[in-house]
């Protein structure tokens, strides 16, 4: 932008906009123009996640949250990012919330997961643990909504659309569990001719033979599997790898083979007499129950293990009328089973005995040894260590072991990877290029959704292999608000409004035990599904925008050019590309502005041109680092600042250089929350009067403003007025901002009325020393002069607080408030500045 009184000049390799402004003490008494208007930011929309942190930090409130035309394709909500199946949760919840038919939601859901009715029941929903709504109140009940959509599809007999054209290429899938069928489903949609080989009489793997009926009704599994078969997938049951078929024969007949053979057998405890007739593996026990061959377990069942199989076995045995005790070698906190399953088991009367493990079976007794926790092992959990001489016995009629699972399969020895599992890459490809593998056979026992995701990725890998193309999936930025403070301040956005979470119900414990096969989970109603879907905050649909001051277009796109938004953005999405400048009137300044923004960065090493600050940070002193990176903080944690830390900050003020070495200052430390709230309210009321005066334009008001400019020549600039308007009418939350930004502590700096020489200069030096010390101690600070101005200029406020604040001549006029607290987000960072004039006097 070409402006008057400007020329370009290059000095030392840096190109400047050099100006010769015309300052005048009395010209343009009010409303001086901002010469660089309109100011603006560069926003990388693929990086901005719409968290609003920059807005909370902006002193002039000229940043706002606005809705995007469409979400960035290079971003992914946290729920989808955490979902092993890769379900686009945001999209299908938005469809339901908008009143669309479940048909449309089901199509979105099944794009990556063909088993929504299954996962809606058995998935421990890792998506909910990262749901950004949880940062506001509670996560969205994604799991129950997924079940509702899946059940609707079954009730309405919805079917997958067959591909228009088949390519005739044959692919074999070995194993019809969730991983194998997920792969078959995706390949069938691509047009491949898929044959699934299953060793058992029925397809489904663990869904059919291991997960109890009360958690997952077999009719649900059958319906969702049949839908996949109806795509034209050929299913061959009672066909075992290594017996009825071999890997070599499949490789000859099919273009690619996907091994999804699972982890079918239980591990042995390797203790004496474990092979007794009344000792069963967890998987064998669960399978016999699912097949209707309920074993006689007696009145006292002991289950060994702390995983999901152990919990399923224990709860099933309890439904068969047996008293059940779980023995686990670690503590309950280390149990790998889903927490909800553990709670449900305890509700049903299952006893959990921790820090013990069987070391021998002796007829109807398990000889156990107590354990204690030692160092952490490779799983990240504390290793159980035997306690010598601590053996004891536990009676049982049946002992069920569920201490892990293993892989069984003939002819796959050459594919071994970590441990005893098959080795495969991200997309399932093994050392044998046309053989792929995934699910439990590769990663060990895991979640159903993990198996589904592995099958989908393998299908992509197989397709890329057959077409001989390189498979590239773009890396996406996770939209995660985990470390975003005070999200309740965004309640004004439609999606953020308060709606209570609706949890799915469960059958009463008595009914569960009286009706062993009755489904435990009670589904949400259609009304509840709609309400819960509306709780989704639609992550990624908002972005930051540079705008007029909220509710105050008088100021236009005014900005203080502090570059705080640039420094604070956790995603590095914002670049403030301009500098504040005034070319005419009382505040015109003769500054050189670098043409290229990066040339304004700190350059203490006097390099030909500045480099990114991180490149020089280790080469400068700690004092310099704090000077160059310290930014004001307006987002504080509620944690109090310890008194000893506050005293260290005060000590820095005590040793600041002052005129005549006279320390003409008094510090008043305020940690009283109520007092700060009252001061804030009084400040807002008083400043509101000035803001209203400033933003009105008529003859009488303009004359009044000129008089006020004469009385308070340093106050009536757009910058403080914009800051006042931003404080009173922020872009977020309800009502005005707190004048002290909810900091836990503020230090009021009060000069002696007869301070030697220039007391404003002395107070500035003292305050700056304190601020630098505070940042060195890990604190955040912010200068707040508006509250001091209110006390000094509003007689009512001064009379009201004079005694409570200890204001008495000669310490009766506060110069500044310094806020102290721990930053809720990282705020410090080097930013560019324009250059003041420098004149060198003396020999060159």
Short mmCIF file of N, CA and C in Angstrom, two decimals, residues 205-311:
data_model
loop_
_atom_site.label_atom_id
_atom_site.label_comp_id
_atom_site.label_asym_id
_atom_site.label_seq_id
_atom_site.Cartn_x
_atom_site.Cartn_y
_atom_site.Cartn_z
N UNK A 205 -16.10 -65.03 13.33
CA UNK A 205 -14.97 -65.09 14.26
C UNK A 205 -15.39 -64.85 15.70
N UNK A 206 -14.68 -63.97 16.37
CA UNK A 206 -14.96 -63.68 17.78
C UNK A 206 -16.35 -63.08 17.97
N UNK A 207 -16.87 -62.38 16.95
CA UNK A 207 -18.21 -61.82 17.07
C UNK A 207 -19.24 -62.93 17.27
N UNK A 208 -19.01 -64.04 16.60
CA UNK A 208 -19.96 -65.16 16.65
C UNK A 208 -19.67 -66.12 17.80
N UNK A 209 -18.38 -66.36 18.06
CA UNK A 209 -18.02 -67.45 18.97
C UNK A 209 -17.47 -67.01 20.33
N UNK A 210 -17.27 -65.72 20.56
CA UNK A 210 -16.64 -65.33 21.83
C UNK A 210 -17.42 -64.27 22.60
N UNK A 211 -17.93 -63.25 21.93
CA UNK A 211 -18.61 -62.17 22.66
C UNK A 211 -19.98 -62.65 23.11
N UNK A 212 -20.28 -62.56 24.39
CA UNK A 212 -21.54 -63.11 24.93
C UNK A 212 -22.78 -62.47 24.32
N UNK A 213 -23.85 -63.26 24.33
CA UNK A 213 -25.13 -62.85 23.75
C UNK A 213 -25.66 -61.58 24.42
N UNK A 214 -25.47 -61.44 25.72
CA UNK A 214 -26.02 -60.29 26.43
C UNK A 214 -25.35 -58.99 25.99
N UNK A 215 -24.14 -59.10 25.44
CA UNK A 215 -23.46 -57.91 24.91
C UNK A 215 -23.71 -57.73 23.43
N UNK A 216 -23.76 -58.82 22.70
CA UNK A 216 -23.89 -58.75 21.25
C UNK A 216 -24.78 -59.88 20.75
N UNK A 217 -26.06 -59.63 20.53
CA UNK A 217 -26.98 -60.68 20.04
C UNK A 217 -26.51 -61.23 18.69
N UNK A 218 -26.56 -62.55 18.55
CA UNK A 218 -26.06 -63.20 17.34
C UNK A 218 -26.85 -62.76 16.11
N UNK A 219 -28.13 -62.42 16.29
CA UNK A 219 -28.93 -61.99 15.13
C UNK A 219 -28.40 -60.70 14.54
N UNK A 220 -27.83 -59.82 15.38
CA UNK A 220 -27.24 -58.57 14.89
C UNK A 220 -26.01 -58.88 14.03
N UNK A 221 -25.18 -59.80 14.51
CA UNK A 221 -23.97 -60.19 13.78
C UNK A 221 -24.36 -60.80 12.44
N UNK A 222 -25.32 -61.70 12.46
CA UNK A 222 -25.74 -62.39 11.23
C UNK A 222 -26.26 -61.40 10.19
N UNK A 223 -27.07 -60.46 10.62
CA UNK A 223 -27.64 -59.47 9.68
C UNK A 223 -26.55 -58.62 9.03
N UNK A 224 -25.59 -58.17 9.82
CA UNK A 224 -24.57 -57.29 9.24
C UNK A 224 -23.58 -58.07 8.38
N UNK A 225 -23.35 -59.35 8.69
CA UNK A 225 -22.50 -60.17 7.83
C UNK A 225 -23.21 -60.48 6.50
N UNK A 226 -24.49 -60.82 6.59
CA UNK A 226 -25.23 -61.17 5.38
C UNK A 226 -25.23 -60.01 4.37
N UNK A 227 -25.26 -58.81 4.88
CA UNK A 227 -25.26 -57.64 4.01
C UNK A 227 -23.97 -57.60 3.17
N UNK A 228 -22.85 -58.02 3.77
CA UNK A 228 -21.58 -58.06 3.06
C UNK A 228 -21.58 -59.20 2.03
N UNK A 229 -22.09 -60.37 2.42
CA UNK A 229 -22.17 -61.51 1.50
C UNK A 229 -23.02 -61.16 0.29
N UNK A 230 -24.07 -60.37 0.52
CA UNK A 230 -24.98 -60.00 -0.56
C UNK A 230 -24.33 -59.10 -1.61
N UNK A 231 -23.14 -58.58 -1.32
CA UNK A 231 -22.42 -57.79 -2.32
C UNK A 231 -21.83 -58.68 -3.41
N UNK A 232 -21.94 -60.00 -3.22
CA UNK A 232 -21.36 -60.93 -4.18
C UNK A 232 -20.12 -61.63 -3.66
N UNK A 233 -19.85 -61.47 -2.37
CA UNK A 233 -18.71 -62.13 -1.75
C UNK A 233 -19.02 -63.62 -1.59
N UNK A 234 -18.07 -64.46 -1.99
CA UNK A 234 -18.23 -65.91 -1.84
C UNK A 234 -17.71 -66.33 -0.48
N UNK A 235 -18.51 -67.08 0.27
CA UNK A 235 -18.12 -67.54 1.61
C UNK A 235 -17.98 -69.06 1.61
N UNK A 236 -16.83 -69.54 2.03
CA UNK A 236 -16.60 -70.98 2.14
C UNK A 236 -16.26 -71.29 3.60
N UNK A 237 -17.18 -71.96 4.29
CA UNK A 237 -16.97 -72.31 5.70
C UNK A 237 -16.37 -73.70 5.82
N UNK A 238 -16.01 -74.06 7.07
CA UNK A 238 -15.40 -75.37 7.34
C UNK A 238 -14.17 -75.60 6.46
N UNK A 239 -13.44 -74.54 6.21
CA UNK A 239 -12.25 -74.62 5.36
C UNK A 239 -11.07 -74.04 6.14
N UNK A 240 -10.17 -74.93 6.55
CA UNK A 240 -9.08 -74.54 7.45
C UNK A 240 -7.77 -74.37 6.70
N UNK A 241 -7.08 -73.27 6.98
CA UNK A 241 -5.76 -73.02 6.40
C UNK A 241 -4.77 -74.05 6.95
N UNK A 242 -4.03 -74.70 6.04
CA UNK A 242 -3.07 -75.71 6.45
C UNK A 242 -3.65 -77.11 6.43
N UNK A 243 -4.96 -77.21 6.27
CA UNK A 243 -5.62 -78.52 6.23
C UNK A 243 -6.41 -78.66 4.92
N UNK A 244 -7.36 -77.79 4.72
CA UNK A 244 -8.18 -77.84 3.50
C UNK A 244 -7.60 -76.98 2.39
N UNK A 245 -6.89 -75.95 2.75
CA UNK A 245 -6.23 -75.06 1.78
C UNK A 245 -4.86 -74.72 2.31
N UNK A 246 -3.97 -74.33 1.42
CA UNK A 246 -2.64 -73.87 1.82
C UNK A 246 -2.41 -72.47 1.28
N UNK A 247 -1.47 -71.80 1.89
CA UNK A 247 -1.16 -70.45 1.44
C UNK A 247 -0.63 -70.47 0.01
N UNK A 248 0.18 -71.48 -0.30
CA UNK A 248 0.74 -71.58 -1.66
C UNK A 248 -0.35 -71.78 -2.70
N UNK A 249 -1.34 -72.61 -2.38
CA UNK A 249 -2.41 -72.85 -3.35
C UNK A 249 -3.26 -71.59 -3.57
N UNK A 250 -3.46 -70.84 -2.51
CA UNK A 250 -4.22 -69.60 -2.64
C UNK A 250 -3.46 -68.58 -3.48
N UNK A 251 -2.16 -68.51 -3.31
CA UNK A 251 -1.34 -67.56 -4.06
C UNK A 251 -1.37 -67.86 -5.56
N UNK A 252 -1.52 -69.13 -5.88
CA UNK A 252 -1.57 -69.52 -7.30
C UNK A 252 -2.92 -69.14 -7.92
N UNK A 253 -3.98 -69.25 -7.15
CA UNK A 253 -5.32 -69.03 -7.69
C UNK A 253 -5.77 -67.56 -7.62
N UNK A 254 -5.27 -66.84 -6.61
CA UNK A 254 -5.75 -65.49 -6.39
C UNK A 254 -4.62 -64.48 -6.58
N UNK A 255 -5.01 -63.28 -6.99
CA UNK A 255 -4.03 -62.22 -7.24
C UNK A 255 -3.39 -61.74 -5.94
N UNK A 256 -4.16 -61.77 -4.86
CA UNK A 256 -3.66 -61.38 -3.53
C UNK A 256 -4.43 -62.16 -2.47
N UNK A 257 -3.79 -62.33 -1.33
CA UNK A 257 -4.39 -63.07 -0.22
C UNK A 257 -4.32 -62.20 1.04
N UNK A 258 -5.43 -62.13 1.77
CA UNK A 258 -5.44 -61.41 3.05
C UNK A 258 -5.66 -62.40 4.17
N UNK A 259 -4.71 -62.48 5.08
CA UNK A 259 -4.79 -63.38 6.23
C UNK A 259 -5.37 -62.63 7.42
N UNK A 260 -6.56 -63.02 7.83
CA UNK A 260 -7.22 -62.42 9.00
C UNK A 260 -7.67 -63.56 9.90
N UNK A 261 -6.69 -64.36 10.30
CA UNK A 261 -7.00 -65.61 11.01
C UNK A 261 -7.13 -65.43 12.52
N UNK A 262 -6.92 -64.20 13.01
CA UNK A 262 -7.16 -63.89 14.42
C UNK A 262 -6.18 -64.55 15.37
N UNK A 263 -6.50 -64.44 16.64
CA UNK A 263 -5.73 -65.10 17.71
C UNK A 263 -6.70 -66.04 18.40
N UNK A 264 -6.77 -67.27 17.88
CA UNK A 264 -7.89 -68.16 18.19
C UNK A 264 -7.74 -68.96 19.47
N UNK A 265 -6.51 -69.17 19.93
CA UNK A 265 -6.30 -70.04 21.09
C UNK A 265 -5.86 -69.25 22.32
N UNK A 266 -6.24 -69.78 23.49
CA UNK A 266 -5.82 -69.15 24.74
C UNK A 266 -4.43 -69.61 25.15
N UNK A 267 -3.69 -68.73 25.78
CA UNK A 267 -2.36 -69.06 26.27
C UNK A 267 -2.46 -69.90 27.55
N UNK A 268 -1.47 -70.74 27.73
CA UNK A 268 -1.39 -71.54 28.96
C UNK A 268 -0.72 -70.73 30.06
N UNK A 269 -1.09 -71.05 31.32
CA UNK A 269 -0.43 -70.39 32.46
C UNK A 269 0.90 -71.05 32.78
N UNK A 270 1.10 -72.28 32.21
CA UNK A 270 2.35 -73.03 32.44
C UNK A 270 2.58 -73.31 33.92
N UNK A 271 1.54 -73.85 34.57
CA UNK A 271 1.66 -74.24 35.97
C UNK A 271 1.26 -75.71 36.10
N UNK A 272 1.71 -76.38 37.13
CA UNK A 272 1.41 -77.82 37.30
C UNK A 272 -0.10 -78.09 37.36
N UNK A 273 -0.51 -79.19 36.68
CA UNK A 273 -1.89 -79.70 36.69
C UNK A 273 -2.89 -78.72 36.08
N UNK A 274 -2.41 -77.87 35.19
CA UNK A 274 -3.31 -76.94 34.51
C UNK A 274 -4.24 -77.66 33.53
N UNK A 275 -3.86 -78.88 33.15
CA UNK A 275 -4.66 -79.63 32.18
C UNK A 275 -5.76 -80.46 32.83
N UNK A 276 -6.09 -80.15 34.07
CA UNK A 276 -7.16 -80.87 34.76
C UNK A 276 -8.49 -80.67 34.05
N UNK A 277 -9.42 -81.59 34.24
CA UNK A 277 -10.72 -81.54 33.55
C UNK A 277 -11.54 -80.30 33.93
N UNK A 278 -11.35 -79.81 35.14
CA UNK A 278 -12.14 -78.66 35.58
C UNK A 278 -11.42 -77.33 35.37
N UNK A 279 -10.43 -77.36 34.48
CA UNK A 279 -9.73 -76.13 34.08
C UNK A 279 -9.99 -75.89 32.59
N UNK A 280 -10.57 -74.72 32.26
CA UNK A 280 -10.92 -74.38 30.87
C UNK A 280 -10.25 -73.07 30.46
N UNK A 281 -10.02 -72.93 29.17
CA UNK A 281 -9.55 -71.63 28.69
C UNK A 281 -10.77 -70.72 28.51
N UNK A 282 -10.55 -69.43 28.63
CA UNK A 282 -11.66 -68.48 28.51
C UNK A 282 -12.35 -68.56 27.16
N UNK A 283 -11.58 -68.66 26.07
CA UNK A 283 -12.17 -68.72 24.74
C UNK A 283 -12.98 -69.99 24.54
N UNK A 284 -12.45 -71.12 25.03
CA UNK A 284 -13.17 -72.39 24.89
C UNK A 284 -14.47 -72.36 25.68
N UNK A 285 -14.43 -71.77 26.86
CA UNK A 285 -15.64 -71.67 27.69
C UNK A 285 -16.70 -70.81 27.00
N UNK A 286 -16.29 -69.64 26.51
CA UNK A 286 -17.25 -68.72 25.86
C UNK A 286 -17.82 -69.34 24.59
N UNK A 287 -16.98 -70.06 23.85
CA UNK A 287 -17.46 -70.68 22.63
C UNK A 287 -18.49 -71.76 22.93
N UNK A 288 -18.23 -72.55 23.93
CA UNK A 288 -19.17 -73.63 24.27
C UNK A 288 -20.53 -73.05 24.67
N UNK A 289 -20.51 -71.92 25.36
CA UNK A 289 -21.77 -71.28 25.76
C UNK A 289 -22.50 -70.75 24.53
N UNK A 290 -21.76 -70.09 23.61
CA UNK A 290 -22.38 -69.53 22.40
C UNK A 290 -22.96 -70.64 21.51
N UNK A 291 -22.35 -71.81 21.55
CA UNK A 291 -22.83 -72.94 20.74
C UNK A 291 -23.94 -73.72 21.43
N UNK A 292 -24.31 -73.27 22.61
CA UNK A 292 -25.38 -73.96 23.34
C UNK A 292 -24.92 -75.19 24.08
N UNK A 293 -23.62 -75.36 24.23
CA UNK A 293 -23.07 -76.53 24.93
C UNK A 293 -22.57 -76.08 26.30
N UNK A 294 -23.45 -75.55 27.10
CA UNK A 294 -23.02 -74.96 28.37
C UNK A 294 -22.37 -76.01 29.27
N UNK A 295 -21.12 -75.78 29.63
CA UNK A 295 -20.44 -76.74 30.52
C UNK A 295 -20.97 -76.63 31.95
N UNK A 296 -20.85 -77.70 32.69
CA UNK A 296 -21.25 -77.67 34.10
C UNK A 296 -20.09 -77.10 34.90
N UNK A 297 -20.28 -75.88 35.34
CA UNK A 297 -19.16 -75.19 36.00
C UNK A 297 -19.26 -75.24 37.53
N UNK A 298 -20.41 -75.65 38.04
CA UNK A 298 -20.54 -75.75 39.49
C UNK A 298 -20.86 -74.42 40.15
N UNK A 299 -20.73 -74.42 41.46
CA UNK A 299 -21.16 -73.25 42.24
C UNK A 299 -20.06 -72.23 42.49
N UNK A 300 -18.81 -72.60 42.19
CA UNK A 300 -17.72 -71.67 42.52
C UNK A 300 -16.74 -71.62 41.35
N UNK A 301 -16.78 -70.53 40.62
CA UNK A 301 -15.91 -70.36 39.46
C UNK A 301 -14.83 -69.33 39.75
N UNK A 302 -13.61 -69.68 39.39
CA UNK A 302 -12.49 -68.74 39.51
C UNK A 302 -11.98 -68.45 38.11
N UNK A 303 -11.87 -67.17 37.78
CA UNK A 303 -11.36 -66.74 36.48
C UNK A 303 -10.01 -66.05 36.69
N UNK A 304 -9.02 -66.45 35.91
CA UNK A 304 -7.69 -65.86 36.03
C UNK A 304 -7.45 -64.93 34.84
N UNK A 305 -7.17 -63.67 35.13
CA UNK A 305 -6.90 -62.70 34.07
C UNK A 305 -7.65 -61.40 34.31
N UNK A 306 -7.24 -60.34 33.60
CA UNK A 306 -7.87 -59.03 33.78
C UNK A 306 -8.27 -58.37 32.49
N UNK A 307 -8.29 -59.14 31.39
CA UNK A 307 -8.67 -58.57 30.10
C UNK A 307 -10.15 -58.76 29.80
N UNK A 308 -10.54 -58.42 28.58
CA UNK A 308 -11.95 -58.50 28.20
C UNK A 308 -12.47 -59.92 28.16
N UNK A 309 -11.62 -60.86 27.73
CA UNK A 309 -12.05 -62.25 27.72
C UNK A 309 -12.33 -62.74 29.14
N UNK A 310 -11.48 -62.37 30.08
CA UNK A 310 -11.67 -62.75 31.48
C UNK A 310 -12.98 -62.18 32.02
N UNK A 311 -13.26 -60.91 31.69
CA UNK A 311 -14.50 -60.29 32.18
C UNK A 311 -15.73 -60.93 31.53
#
